[in-house]
Amino acid sequence: MAALFREHDRKNVNGAFAAGMSGDLPYSNFTILGFFLLQLAILVVFGLSIDPTLKAVLIIAMIAAVLGIAFFKFQKEHNLEWLRETWDLTKKILPYLFVGVFIAGIIEVVIPKRS
């Protein structure tokens, strides 16, 4: 992706997350690590084959914790910048994803399956 969008990143270096934010951030390493580990834990719990009620309770609790960190620990400007960067990345990746899935579907039909 970096090779494909090198020119775009050069044009948009001013203040973007990809280029690094200026100044010291008021977030501790523990806060940032906890934020990402909670997101990872949500993905892991989704994949577990445990009681659905327990799974729902765990996921709801972890999502509440992630939202709490996002709203109460991170600054609003940083959250908005993160959302803008996420939307920009989504707009870049989705066309390639759709084309890739389409081509994979065609290849699956064209190439016979081995028995």
CSV table of N, CA, C and O in Angstrom, one decimal:
chain,number,residue,atom,x,y,z
A,1,MET,N,0.8,-1.2,0.0
A,1,MET,CA,0.0,0.0,0.0
A,1,MET,C,0.9,1.3,0.0
A,1,MET,O,0.5,2.2,-0.6
A,2,ALA,N,2.0,1.2,0.7
A,2,ALA,CA,2.9,2.4,0.7
A,2,ALA,C,3.4,2.7,-0.6
A,2,ALA,O,3.5,3.9,-1.0
A,3,ALA,N,3.7,1.7,-1.4
A,3,ALA,CA,4.2,1.9,-2.8
A,3,ALA,C,3.1,2.5,-3.7
A,3,ALA,O,3.4,3.4,-4.5
A,4,LEU,N,1.9,2.0,-3.5
A,4,LEU,CA,0.8,2.5,-4.4
A,4,LEU,C,0.4,4.0,-4.1
A,4,LEU,O,0.1,4.7,-5.0
A,5,PHE,N,0.5,4.4,-2.8
A,5,PHE,CA,0.0,5.7,-2.4
A,5,PHE,C,1.1,6.6,-1.9
A,5,PHE,O,0.9,7.5,-1.1
A,6,ARG,N,2.3,6.4,-2.4
A,6,ARG,CA,3.5,7.2,-2.0
A,6,ARG,C,3.3,8.6,-2.3
A,6,ARG,O,3.5,9.5,-1.5
A,7,GLU,N,2.8,8.9,-3.5
A,7,GLU,CA,2.5,10.3,-4.0
A,7,GLU,C,1.5,11.0,-3.1
A,7,GLU,O,1.6,12.1,-2.7
A,8,HIS,N,0.4,10.3,-2.8
A,8,HIS,CA,-0.7,10.8,-2.0
A,8,HIS,C,-0.1,11.2,-0.6
A,8,HIS,O,-0.5,12.2,-0.1
A,9,ASP,N,0.7,10.3,0.0
A,9,ASP,CA,1.2,10.6,1.3
A,9,ASP,C,2.2,11.8,1.3
A,9,ASP,O,2.2,12.5,2.2
A,10,ARG,N,2.9,12.0,0.2
A,10,ARG,CA,3.8,13.1,0.1
A,10,ARG,C,3.0,14.4,0.1
A,10,ARG,O,3.4,15.4,0.6
A,11,LYS,N,1.9,14.4,-0.6
A,11,LYS,CA,1.1,15.6,-0.7
A,11,LYS,C,0.4,15.9,0.6
A,11,LYS,O,0.2,17.1,0.9
A,12,ASN,N,0.0,14.9,1.4
A,12,ASN,CA,-0.7,15.1,2.6
A,12,ASN,C,0.1,14.9,3.9
A,12,ASN,O,-0.4,14.5,4.9
A,13,VAL,N,1.3,15.3,3.9
A,13,VAL,CA,2.2,15.1,5.0
A,13,VAL,C,1.8,16.0,6.2
A,13,VAL,O,2.0,15.7,7.3
A,14,ASN,N,1.2,17.2,5.9
A,14,ASN,CA,1.0,18.2,7.0
A,14,ASN,C,0.0,17.7,8.0
A,14,ASN,O,-1.2,17.7,7.8
A,15,GLY,N,0.5,17.2,9.1
A,15,GLY,CA,-0.4,16.9,10.3
A,15,GLY,C,-1.0,15.5,10.2
A,15,GLY,O,-1.8,15.2,11.1
A,16,ALA,N,-0.7,14.7,9.2
A,16,ALA,CA,-1.4,13.4,9.1
A,16,ALA,C,-0.8,12.4,10.1
A,16,ALA,O,0.3,12.5,10.5
A,17,PHE,N,-1.6,11.5,10.5
A,17,PHE,CA,-1.1,10.5,11.4
A,17,PHE,C,0.0,9.6,10.8
A,17,PHE,O,0.9,9.2,11.5
A,18,ALA,N,-0.1,9.4,9.5
A,18,ALA,CA,0.9,8.6,8.9
A,18,ALA,C,2.3,9.2,9.0
A,18,ALA,O,3.3,8.6,9.0
A,19,ALA,N,2.3,10.5,9.0
A,19,ALA,CA,3.6,11.3,9.0
A,19,ALA,C,4.0,11.5,10.4
A,19,ALA,O,5.1,12.0,10.7
A,20,GLY,N,3.1,11.2,11.4
A,20,GLY,CA,3.4,11.5,12.8
A,20,GLY,C,2.8,12.8,13.2
A,20,GLY,O,2.8,13.8,12.5
A,21,MET,N,2.3,12.9,14.4
A,21,MET,CA,1.7,14.1,14.9
A,21,MET,C,2.8,14.9,15.6
A,21,MET,O,3.7,14.4,16.3
A,22,SER,N,2.7,16.2,15.5
A,22,SER,CA,3.7,17.1,16.1
A,22,SER,C,3.4,17.2,17.6
A,22,SER,O,2.3,17.2,18.1
A,23,GLY,N,4.5,17.5,18.3
A,23,GLY,CA,4.3,17.7,19.8
A,23,GLY,C,4.2,16.5,20.6
A,23,GLY,O,4.1,15.4,20.1
A,24,ASP,N,4.2,16.6,21.9
A,24,ASP,CA,4.1,15.5,22.8
A,24,ASP,C,2.6,15.2,23.0
A,24,ASP,O,1.8,16.1,23.2
A,25,LEU,N,2.3,14.0,23.0
A,25,LEU,CA,0.9,13.6,23.2
A,25,LEU,C,0.7,13.3,24.7
A,25,LEU,O,1.5,12.7,25.4
A,26,PRO,N,-0.5,13.7,25.2
A,26,PRO,CA,-0.7,13.5,26.7
A,26,PRO,C,-1.2,12.1,27.1
A,26,PRO,O,-1.8,12.0,28.1
A,27,TYR,N,-0.9,11.1,26.2
A,27,TYR,CA,-1.3,9.8,26.5
A,27,TYR,C,-0.2,8.9,27.0
A,27,TYR,O,0.9,8.9,26.5
A,28,SER,N,-0.5,8.2,28.1
A,28,SER,CA,0.6,7.3,28.6
A,28,SER,C,0.6,6.0,27.7
A,28,SER,O,-0.3,5.7,27.0
A,29,ASN,N,1.8,5.4,27.8
A,29,ASN,CA,1.9,4.1,27.0
A,29,ASN,C,0.9,3.1,27.5
A,29,ASN,O,0.4,2.3,26.7
A,30,PHE,N,0.6,3.1,28.8
A,30,PHE,CA,-0.4,2.2,29.4
A,30,PHE,C,-1.8,2.4,28.7
A,30,PHE,O,-2.5,1.4,28.4
A,31,THR,N,-2.2,3.6,28.6
A,31,THR,CA,-3.5,3.9,28.0
A,31,THR,C,-3.5,3.4,26.5
A,31,THR,O,-4.5,2.8,26.1
A,32,ILE,N,-2.5,3.7,25.8
A,32,ILE,CA,-2.5,3.3,24.4
A,32,ILE,C,-2.4,1.7,24.3
A,32,ILE,O,-3.1,1.1,23.5
A,33,LEU,N,-1.6,1.1,25.1
A,33,LEU,CA,-1.5,-0.3,25.1
A,33,LEU,C,-2.8,-1.0,25.5
A,33,LEU,O,-3.2,-1.9,24.8
A,34,GLY,N,-3.4,-0.4,26.5
A,34,GLY,CA,-4.7,-1.0,26.9
A,34,GLY,C,-5.8,-0.8,25.8
A,34,GLY,O,-6.6,-1.8,25.6
A,35,PHE,N,-5.8,0.3,25.1
A,35,PHE,CA,-6.7,0.5,24.1
A,35,PHE,C,-6.6,-0.5,23.0
A,35,PHE,O,-7.6,-1.1,22.5
A,36,PHE,N,-5.4,-0.8,22.5
A,36,PHE,CA,-5.2,-1.8,21.5
A,36,PHE,C,-5.3,-3.2,22.0
A,36,PHE,O,-5.9,-4.1,21.2
A,37,LEU,N,-4.9,-3.5,23.2
A,37,LEU,CA,-5.1,-4.9,23.7
A,37,LEU,C,-6.6,-5.2,23.9
A,37,LEU,O,-7.0,-6.3,23.7
A,38,LEU,N,-7.4,-4.2,24.3
A,38,LEU,CA,-8.9,-4.4,24.4
A,38,LEU,C,-9.5,-4.7,23.0
A,38,LEU,O,-10.3,-5.6,22.9
A,39,GLN,N,-9.0,-4.0,22.0
A,39,GLN,CA,-9.5,-4.3,20.7
A,39,GLN,C,-9.1,-5.7,20.2
A,39,GLN,O,-10.0,-6.4,19.6
A,40,LEU,N,-7.9,-6.1,20.5
A,40,LEU,CA,-7.5,-7.5,20.2
A,40,LEU,C,-8.3,-8.5,21.0
A,40,LEU,O,-8.7,-9.5,20.4
A,41,ALA,N,-8.6,-8.2,22.2
A,41,ALA,CA,-9.3,-9.1,23.1
A,41,ALA,C,-10.8,-9.3,22.5
A,41,ALA,O,-11.3,-10.4,22.6
A,42,ILE,N,-11.3,-8.2,22.0
A,42,ILE,CA,-12.7,-8.3,21.4
A,42,ILE,C,-12.7,-9.3,20.2
A,42,ILE,O,-13.5,-10.2,20.1
A,43,LEU,N,-11.7,-9.2,19.4
A,43,LEU,CA,-11.6,-10.1,18.3
A,43,LEU,C,-11.4,-11.6,18.7
A,43,LEU,O,-12.0,-12.5,18.1
A,44,VAL,N,-10.6,-11.8,19.7
A,44,VAL,CA,-10.3,-13.1,20.2
A,44,VAL,C,-11.6,-13.7,20.8
A,44,VAL,O,-12.0,-14.9,20.6
A,45,VAL,N,-12.3,-12.9,21.6
A,45,VAL,CA,-13.5,-13.4,22.3
A,45,VAL,C,-14.6,-13.7,21.2
A,45,VAL,O,-15.3,-14.7,21.4
A,46,PHE,N,-14.7,-12.9,20.2
A,46,PHE,CA,-15.6,-13.2,19.1
A,46,PHE,C,-15.3,-14.6,18.5
A,46,PHE,O,-16.3,-15.3,18.1
A,47,GLY,N,-14.1,-15.1,18.4
A,47,GLY,CA,-13.7,-16.3,17.9
A,47,GLY,C,-13.9,-17.5,18.8
A,47,GLY,O,-13.8,-18.7,18.4
A,48,LEU,N,-14.1,-17.3,20.1
A,48,LEU,CA,-14.2,-18.4,21.0
A,48,LEU,C,-15.5,-19.1,20.9
A,48,LEU,O,-16.5,-18.5,20.6
A,49,SER,N,-15.5,-20.4,21.2
A,49,SER,CA,-16.7,-21.2,21.2
A,49,SER,C,-17.1,-21.4,22.7
A,49,SER,O,-16.9,-22.4,23.2
A,50,ILE,N,-17.7,-20.3,23.3
A,50,ILE,CA,-18.1,-20.4,24.6
A,50,ILE,C,-19.6,-20.1,24.7
A,50,ILE,O,-20.2,-19.8,23.6
A,51,ASP,N,-20.2,-20.1,25.9
A,51,ASP,CA,-21.6,-19.8,26.0
A,51,ASP,C,-21.9,-18.4,25.4
A,51,ASP,O,-21.2,-17.4,25.7
A,52,PRO,N,-22.9,-18.4,24.5
A,52,PRO,CA,-23.2,-17.1,23.9
A,52,PRO,C,-23.6,-15.9,24.8
A,52,PRO,O,-23.2,-14.8,24.6
A,53,THR,N,-24.2,-16.3,26.0
A,53,THR,CA,-24.5,-15.2,26.9
A,53,THR,C,-23.2,-14.6,27.5
A,53,THR,O,-23.0,-13.4,27.6
A,54,LEU,N,-22.3,-15.5,27.9
A,54,LEU,CA,-21.0,-15.1,28.5
A,54,LEU,C,-20.2,-14.3,27.4
A,54,LEU,O,-19.6,-13.2,27.7
A,55,LYS,N,-20.2,-14.8,26.2
A,55,LYS,CA,-19.5,-14.1,25.1
A,55,LYS,C,-20.1,-12.7,24.9
A,55,LYS,O,-19.3,-11.7,24.8
A,56,ALA,N,-21.4,-12.5,24.9
A,56,ALA,CA,-22.1,-11.2,24.7
A,56,ALA,C,-21.7,-10.3,25.9
A,56,ALA,O,-21.4,-9.1,25.6
A,57,VAL,N,-21.7,-10.8,27.1
A,57,VAL,CA,-21.4,-9.9,28.2
A,57,VAL,C,-19.9,-9.5,28.2
A,57,VAL,O,-19.6,-8.3,28.4
A,58,LEU,N,-19.0,-10.4,27.8
A,58,LEU,CA,-17.6,-10.0,27.7
A,58,LEU,C,-17.4,-9.0,26.6
A,58,LEU,O,-16.7,-8.0,26.8
A,59,ILE,N,-18.0,-9.2,25.5
A,59,ILE,CA,-17.8,-8.3,24.4
A,59,ILE,C,-18.4,-6.9,24.7
A,59,ILE,O,-17.8,-5.9,24.4
A,60,ILE,N,-19.6,-6.9,25.3
A,60,ILE,CA,-20.2,-5.6,25.6
A,60,ILE,C,-19.3,-4.8,26.6
A,60,ILE,O,-19.1,-3.6,26.5
A,61,ALA,N,-18.8,-5.6,27.6
A,61,ALA,CA,-17.9,-4.9,28.6
A,61,ALA,C,-16.6,-4.4,28.0
A,61,ALA,O,-16.2,-3.2,28.3
A,62,MET,N,-16.0,-5.1,27.1
A,62,MET,CA,-14.8,-4.7,26.4
A,62,MET,C,-15.1,-3.5,25.5
A,62,MET,O,-14.3,-2.6,25.4
A,63,ILE,N,-16.2,-3.6,24.7
A,63,ILE,CA,-16.5,-2.4,23.9
A,63,ILE,C,-16.8,-1.2,24.7
A,63,ILE,O,-16.4,-0.1,24.3
A,64,ALA,N,-17.5,-1.3,25.8
A,64,ALA,CA,-17.7,-0.2,26.7
A,64,ALA,C,-16.3,0.4,27.2
A,64,ALA,O,-16.2,1.6,27.3
A,65,ALA,N,-15.4,-0.5,27.5
A,65,ALA,CA,-14.1,0.0,28.0
A,65,ALA,C,-13.3,0.7,26.8
A,65,ALA,O,-12.7,1.8,27.1
A,66,VAL,N,-13.4,0.2,25.6
A,66,VAL,CA,-12.7,0.8,24.5
A,66,VAL,C,-13.4,2.2,24.2
A,66,VAL,O,-12.7,3.2,24.0
A,67,LEU,N,-14.7,2.3,24.2
A,67,LEU,CA,-15.4,3.6,24.0
A,67,LEU,C,-15.1,4.5,25.2
A,67,LEU,O,-14.9,5.7,24.9
A,68,GLY,N,-15.0,4.0,26.4
A,68,GLY,CA,-14.6,4.9,27.5
A,68,GLY,C,-13.2,5.5,27.3
A,68,GLY,O,-13.0,6.7,27.6
A,69,ILE,N,-12.3,4.7,26.9
A,69,ILE,CA,-10.9,5.2,26.7
A,69,ILE,C,-11.0,6.2,25.5
A,69,ILE,O,-10.4,7.3,25.6
A,70,ALA,N,-11.7,5.9,24.5
A,70,ALA,CA,-11.7,6.8,23.3
A,70,ALA,C,-12.4,8.1,23.6
A,70,ALA,O,-11.9,9.2,23.2
A,71,PHE,N,-13.4,8.1,24.4
A,71,PHE,CA,-14.1,9.4,24.7
A,71,PHE,C,-13.5,10.1,25.9
A,71,PHE,O,-13.5,11.4,25.9
A,72,PHE,N,-13.0,9.4,26.9
A,72,PHE,CA,-12.6,10.1,28.1
A,72,PHE,C,-11.1,10.3,28.2
A,72,PHE,O,-10.6,11.2,29.0
A,73,LYS,N,-10.3,9.5,27.5
A,73,LYS,CA,-8.8,9.6,27.7
A,73,LYS,C,-8.2,10.3,26.5
A,73,LYS,O,-7.2,11.0,26.6
A,74,PHE,N,-8.7,10.1,25.3
A,74,PHE,CA,-8.2,10.7,24.1
A,74,PHE,C,-8.9,12.1,23.8
A,74,PHE,O,-10.1,12.2,24.0
A,75,GLN,N,-8.1,13.0,23.3
A,75,GLN,CA,-8.7,14.3,22.9
A,75,GLN,C,-9.6,14.2,21.7
A,75,GLN,O,-9.3,13.4,20.8
A,76,LYS,N,-10.6,15.1,21.7
A,76,LYS,CA,-11.6,15.0,20.6
A,76,LYS,C,-10.9,15.3,19.3
A,76,LYS,O,-11.3,14.6,18.3
A,77,GLU,N,-10.0,16.2,19.2
A,77,GLU,CA,-9.3,16.5,17.9
A,77,GLU,C,-8.6,15.3,17.4
A,77,GLU,O,-8.6,15.0,16.2
A,78,HIS,N,-8.0,14.5,18.3
A,78,HIS,CA,-7.2,13.3,17.8
A,78,HIS,C,-8.2,12.3,17.4
A,78,HIS,O,-7.9,11.5,16.4
A,79,ASN,N,-9.3,12.1,18.1
A,79,ASN,CA,-10.4,11.2,17.6
A,79,ASN,C,-10.9,11.5,16.2
A,79,ASN,O,-11.1,10.6,15.4
A,80,LEU,N,-11.1,12.8,16.0
A,80,LEU,CA,-11.6,13.2,14.7
A,80,LEU,C,-10.6,13.0,13.6
A,80,LEU,O,-10.9,12.6,12.5
A,81,GLU,N,-9.3,13.3,13.9
A,81,GLU,CA,-8.3,13.1,12.9
A,81,GLU,C,-8.1,11.6,12.6
A,81,GLU,O,-7.9,11.2,11.5
A,82,TRP,N,-8.3,10.7,13.7
A,82,TRP,CA,-8.2,9.3,13.5
A,82,TRP,C,-9.4,8.8,12.5
A,82,TRP,O,-9.1,8.0,11.6
A,83,LEU,N,-10.6,9.4,12.8
A,83,LEU,CA,-11.7,9.0,11.9
A,83,LEU,C,-11.5,9.5,10.5
A,83,LEU,O,-11.8,8.7,9.5
A,84,ARG,N,-10.9,10.7,10.3
A,84,ARG,CA,-10.6,11.1,8.9
A,84,ARG,C,-9.6,10.2,8.2
A,84,ARG,O,-9.8,9.9,7.1
A,85,GLU,N,-8.6,9.9,9.0
A,85,GLU,CA,-7.6,9.0,8.4
A,85,GLU,C,-8.1,7.6,8.1
A,85,GLU,O,-7.8,7.0,7.1
A,86,THR,N,-9.0,7.1,9.0
A,86,THR,CA,-9.6,5.8,8.7
A,86,THR,C,-10.5,5.8,7.5
A,86,THR,O,-10.5,4.9,6.7
A,87,TRP,N,-11.3,6.9,7.4
A,87,TRP,CA,-12.2,7.0,6.2
A,87,TRP,C,-11.3,7.1,4.9
A,87,TRP,O,-11.6,6.5,3.9
A,88,ASP,N,-10.2,7.9,5.0
A,88,ASP,CA,-9.4,8.0,3.8
A,88,ASP,C,-8.8,6.7,3.4
A,88,ASP,O,-8.8,6.3,2.2
A,89,LEU,N,-8.3,5.9,4.4
A,89,LEU,CA,-7.8,4.6,4.1
A,89,LEU,C,-8.8,3.6,3.6
A,89,LEU,O,-8.6,2.9,2.6
A,90,THR,N,-10.0,3.7,4.1
A,90,THR,CA,-11.1,2.9,3.6
A,90,THR,C,-11.4,3.2,2.1
A,90,THR,O,-11.6,2.3,1.3
A,91,LYS,N,-11.4,4.5,1.8
A,91,LYS,CA,-11.7,4.8,0.4
A,91,LYS,C,-10.6,4.4,-0.5
A,91,LYS,O,-10.8,4.1,-1.7
A,92,LYS,N,-9.4,4.3,0.0
A,92,LYS,CA,-8.3,3.8,-0.8
A,92,LYS,C,-8.3,2.3,-1.0
A,92,LYS,O,-8.0,1.8,-2.1
A,93,ILE,N,-8.7,1.5,0.0
A,93,ILE,CA,-8.6,0.1,0.0
A,93,ILE,C,-9.8,-0.6,-0.7
A,93,ILE,O,-9.6,-1.6,-1.4
A,94,LEU,N,-11.0,-0.1,-0.4
A,94,LEU,CA,-12.2,-0.8,-0.9
A,94,LEU,C,-12.2,-1.1,-2.4
A,94,LEU,O,-12.6,-2.2,-2.8
A,95,PRO,N,-11.9,-0.2,-3.2
A,95,PRO,CA,-11.9,-0.5,-4.7
A,95,PRO,C,-11.0,-1.7,-5.0
A,95,PRO,O,-11.4,-2.6,-5.8
A,96,TYR,N,-9.8,-1.8,-4.4
A,96,TYR,CA,-8.9,-2.9,-4.6
A,96,TYR,C,-9.5,-4.2,-4.0
A,96,TYR,O,-9.4,-5.3,-4.6
A,97,LEU,N,-10.1,-4.1,-2.9
A,97,LEU,CA,-10.8,-5.3,-2.3
A,97,LEU,C,-11.9,-5.8,-3.2
A,97,LEU,O,-12.0,-7.0,-3.4
A,98,PHE,N,-12.8,-4.9,-3.7
A,98,PHE,CA,-13.9,-5.4,-4.5
A,98,PHE,C,-13.4,-6.0,-5.8
A,98,PHE,O,-13.8,-7.0,-6.2
A,99,VAL,N,-12.3,-5.4,-6.4
A,99,VAL,CA,-11.8,-6.0,-7.7
A,99,VAL,C,-11.1,-7.3,-7.3
A,99,VAL,O,-11.3,-8.3,-8.1
A,100,GLY,N,-10.4,-7.4,-6.3
A,100,GLY,CA,-9.8,-8.7,-5.9
A,100,GLY,C,-10.8,-9.8,-5.6
A,100,GLY,O,-10.6,-10.9,-6.1
A,101,VAL,N,-11.9,-9.5,-4.9
A,101,VAL,CA,-12.9,-10.5,-4.6
A,101,VAL,C,-13.6,-10.9,-5.9
A,101,VAL,O,-13.8,-12.1,-6.2
A,102,PHE,N,-13.8,-10.0,-6.8
A,102,PHE,CA,-14.4,-10.3,-8.1
A,102,PHE,C,-13.5,-11.2,-8.9
A,102,PHE,O,-14.0,-12.2,-9.5
A,103,ILE,N,-12.2,-10.9,-9.0
A,103,ILE,CA,-11.3,-11.7,-9.8
A,103,ILE,C,-11.2,-13.1,-9.1
A,103,ILE,O,-11.1,-14.1,-9.8
A,104,ALA,N,-11.1,-13.2,-7.8
A,104,ALA,CA,-11.1,-14.5,-7.1
A,104,ALA,C,-12.3,-15.3,-7.4
A,104,ALA,O,-12.2,-16.5,-7.6
A,105,GLY,N,-13.5,-14.7,-7.5
A,105,GLY,CA,-14.7,-15.4,-7.9
A,105,GLY,C,-14.6,-15.9,-9.3
A,105,GLY,O,-15.1,-17.0,-9.5
A,106,ILE,N,-14.1,-15.1,-10.2
A,106,ILE,CA,-14.0,-15.6,-11.6
A,106,ILE,C,-13.0,-16.7,-11.7
A,106,ILE,O,-13.2,-17.7,-12.3
A,107,ILE,N,-11.9,-16.6,-11.0
A,107,ILE,CA,-10.9,-17.7,-11.0
A,107,ILE,C,-11.4,-19.0,-10.4
A,107,ILE,O,-11.2,-20.1,-10.9
A,108,GLU,N,-12.3,-18.9,-9.4
A,108,GLU,CA,-12.9,-20.1,-8.8
A,108,GLU,C,-13.8,-20.8,-9.8
A,108,GLU,O,-13.8,-22.0,-9.8
A,109,VAL,N,-14.5,-20.1,-10.6
A,109,VAL,CA,-15.4,-20.7,-11.6
A,109,VAL,C,-14.6,-21.2,-12.8
A,109,VAL,O,-14.9,-22.3,-13.3
A,110,VAL,N,-13.5,-20.5,-13.2
A,110,VAL,CA,-12.7,-21.0,-14.4
A,110,VAL,C,-11.9,-22.2,-14.1
A,110,VAL,O,-11.8,-23.1,-14.9
A,111,ILE,N,-11.2,-22.2,-12.9
A,111,ILE,CA,-10.3,-23.3,-12.6
A,111,ILE,C,-11.1,-24.4,-12.0
A,111,ILE,O,-11.7,-24.2,-11.0
A,112,PRO,N,-11.0,-25.6,-12.6
A,112,PRO,CA,-11.8,-26.8,-12.0
A,112,PRO,C,-11.2,-27.2,-10.7
A,112,PRO,O,-10.0,-27.1,-10.4
A,113,LYS,N,-12.1,-27.7,-9.8
A,113,LYS,CA,-11.7,-28.2,-8.5
A,113,LYS,C,-11.2,-29.6,-8.7
A,113,LYS,O,-11.7,-30.4,-9.4
A,114,ARG,N,-10.2,-29.9,-7.9
A,114,ARG,CA,-9.7,-31.3,-7.9
A,114,ARG,C,-10.5,-32.1,-6.9
A,114,ARG,O,-10.9,-31.7,-5.8
A,115,SER,N,-10.7,-33.4,-7.3
A,115,SER,CA,-11.5,-34.2,-6.4
A,115,SER,C,-10.6,-35.2,-5.7
A,115,SER,O,-9.6,-35.6,-6.0
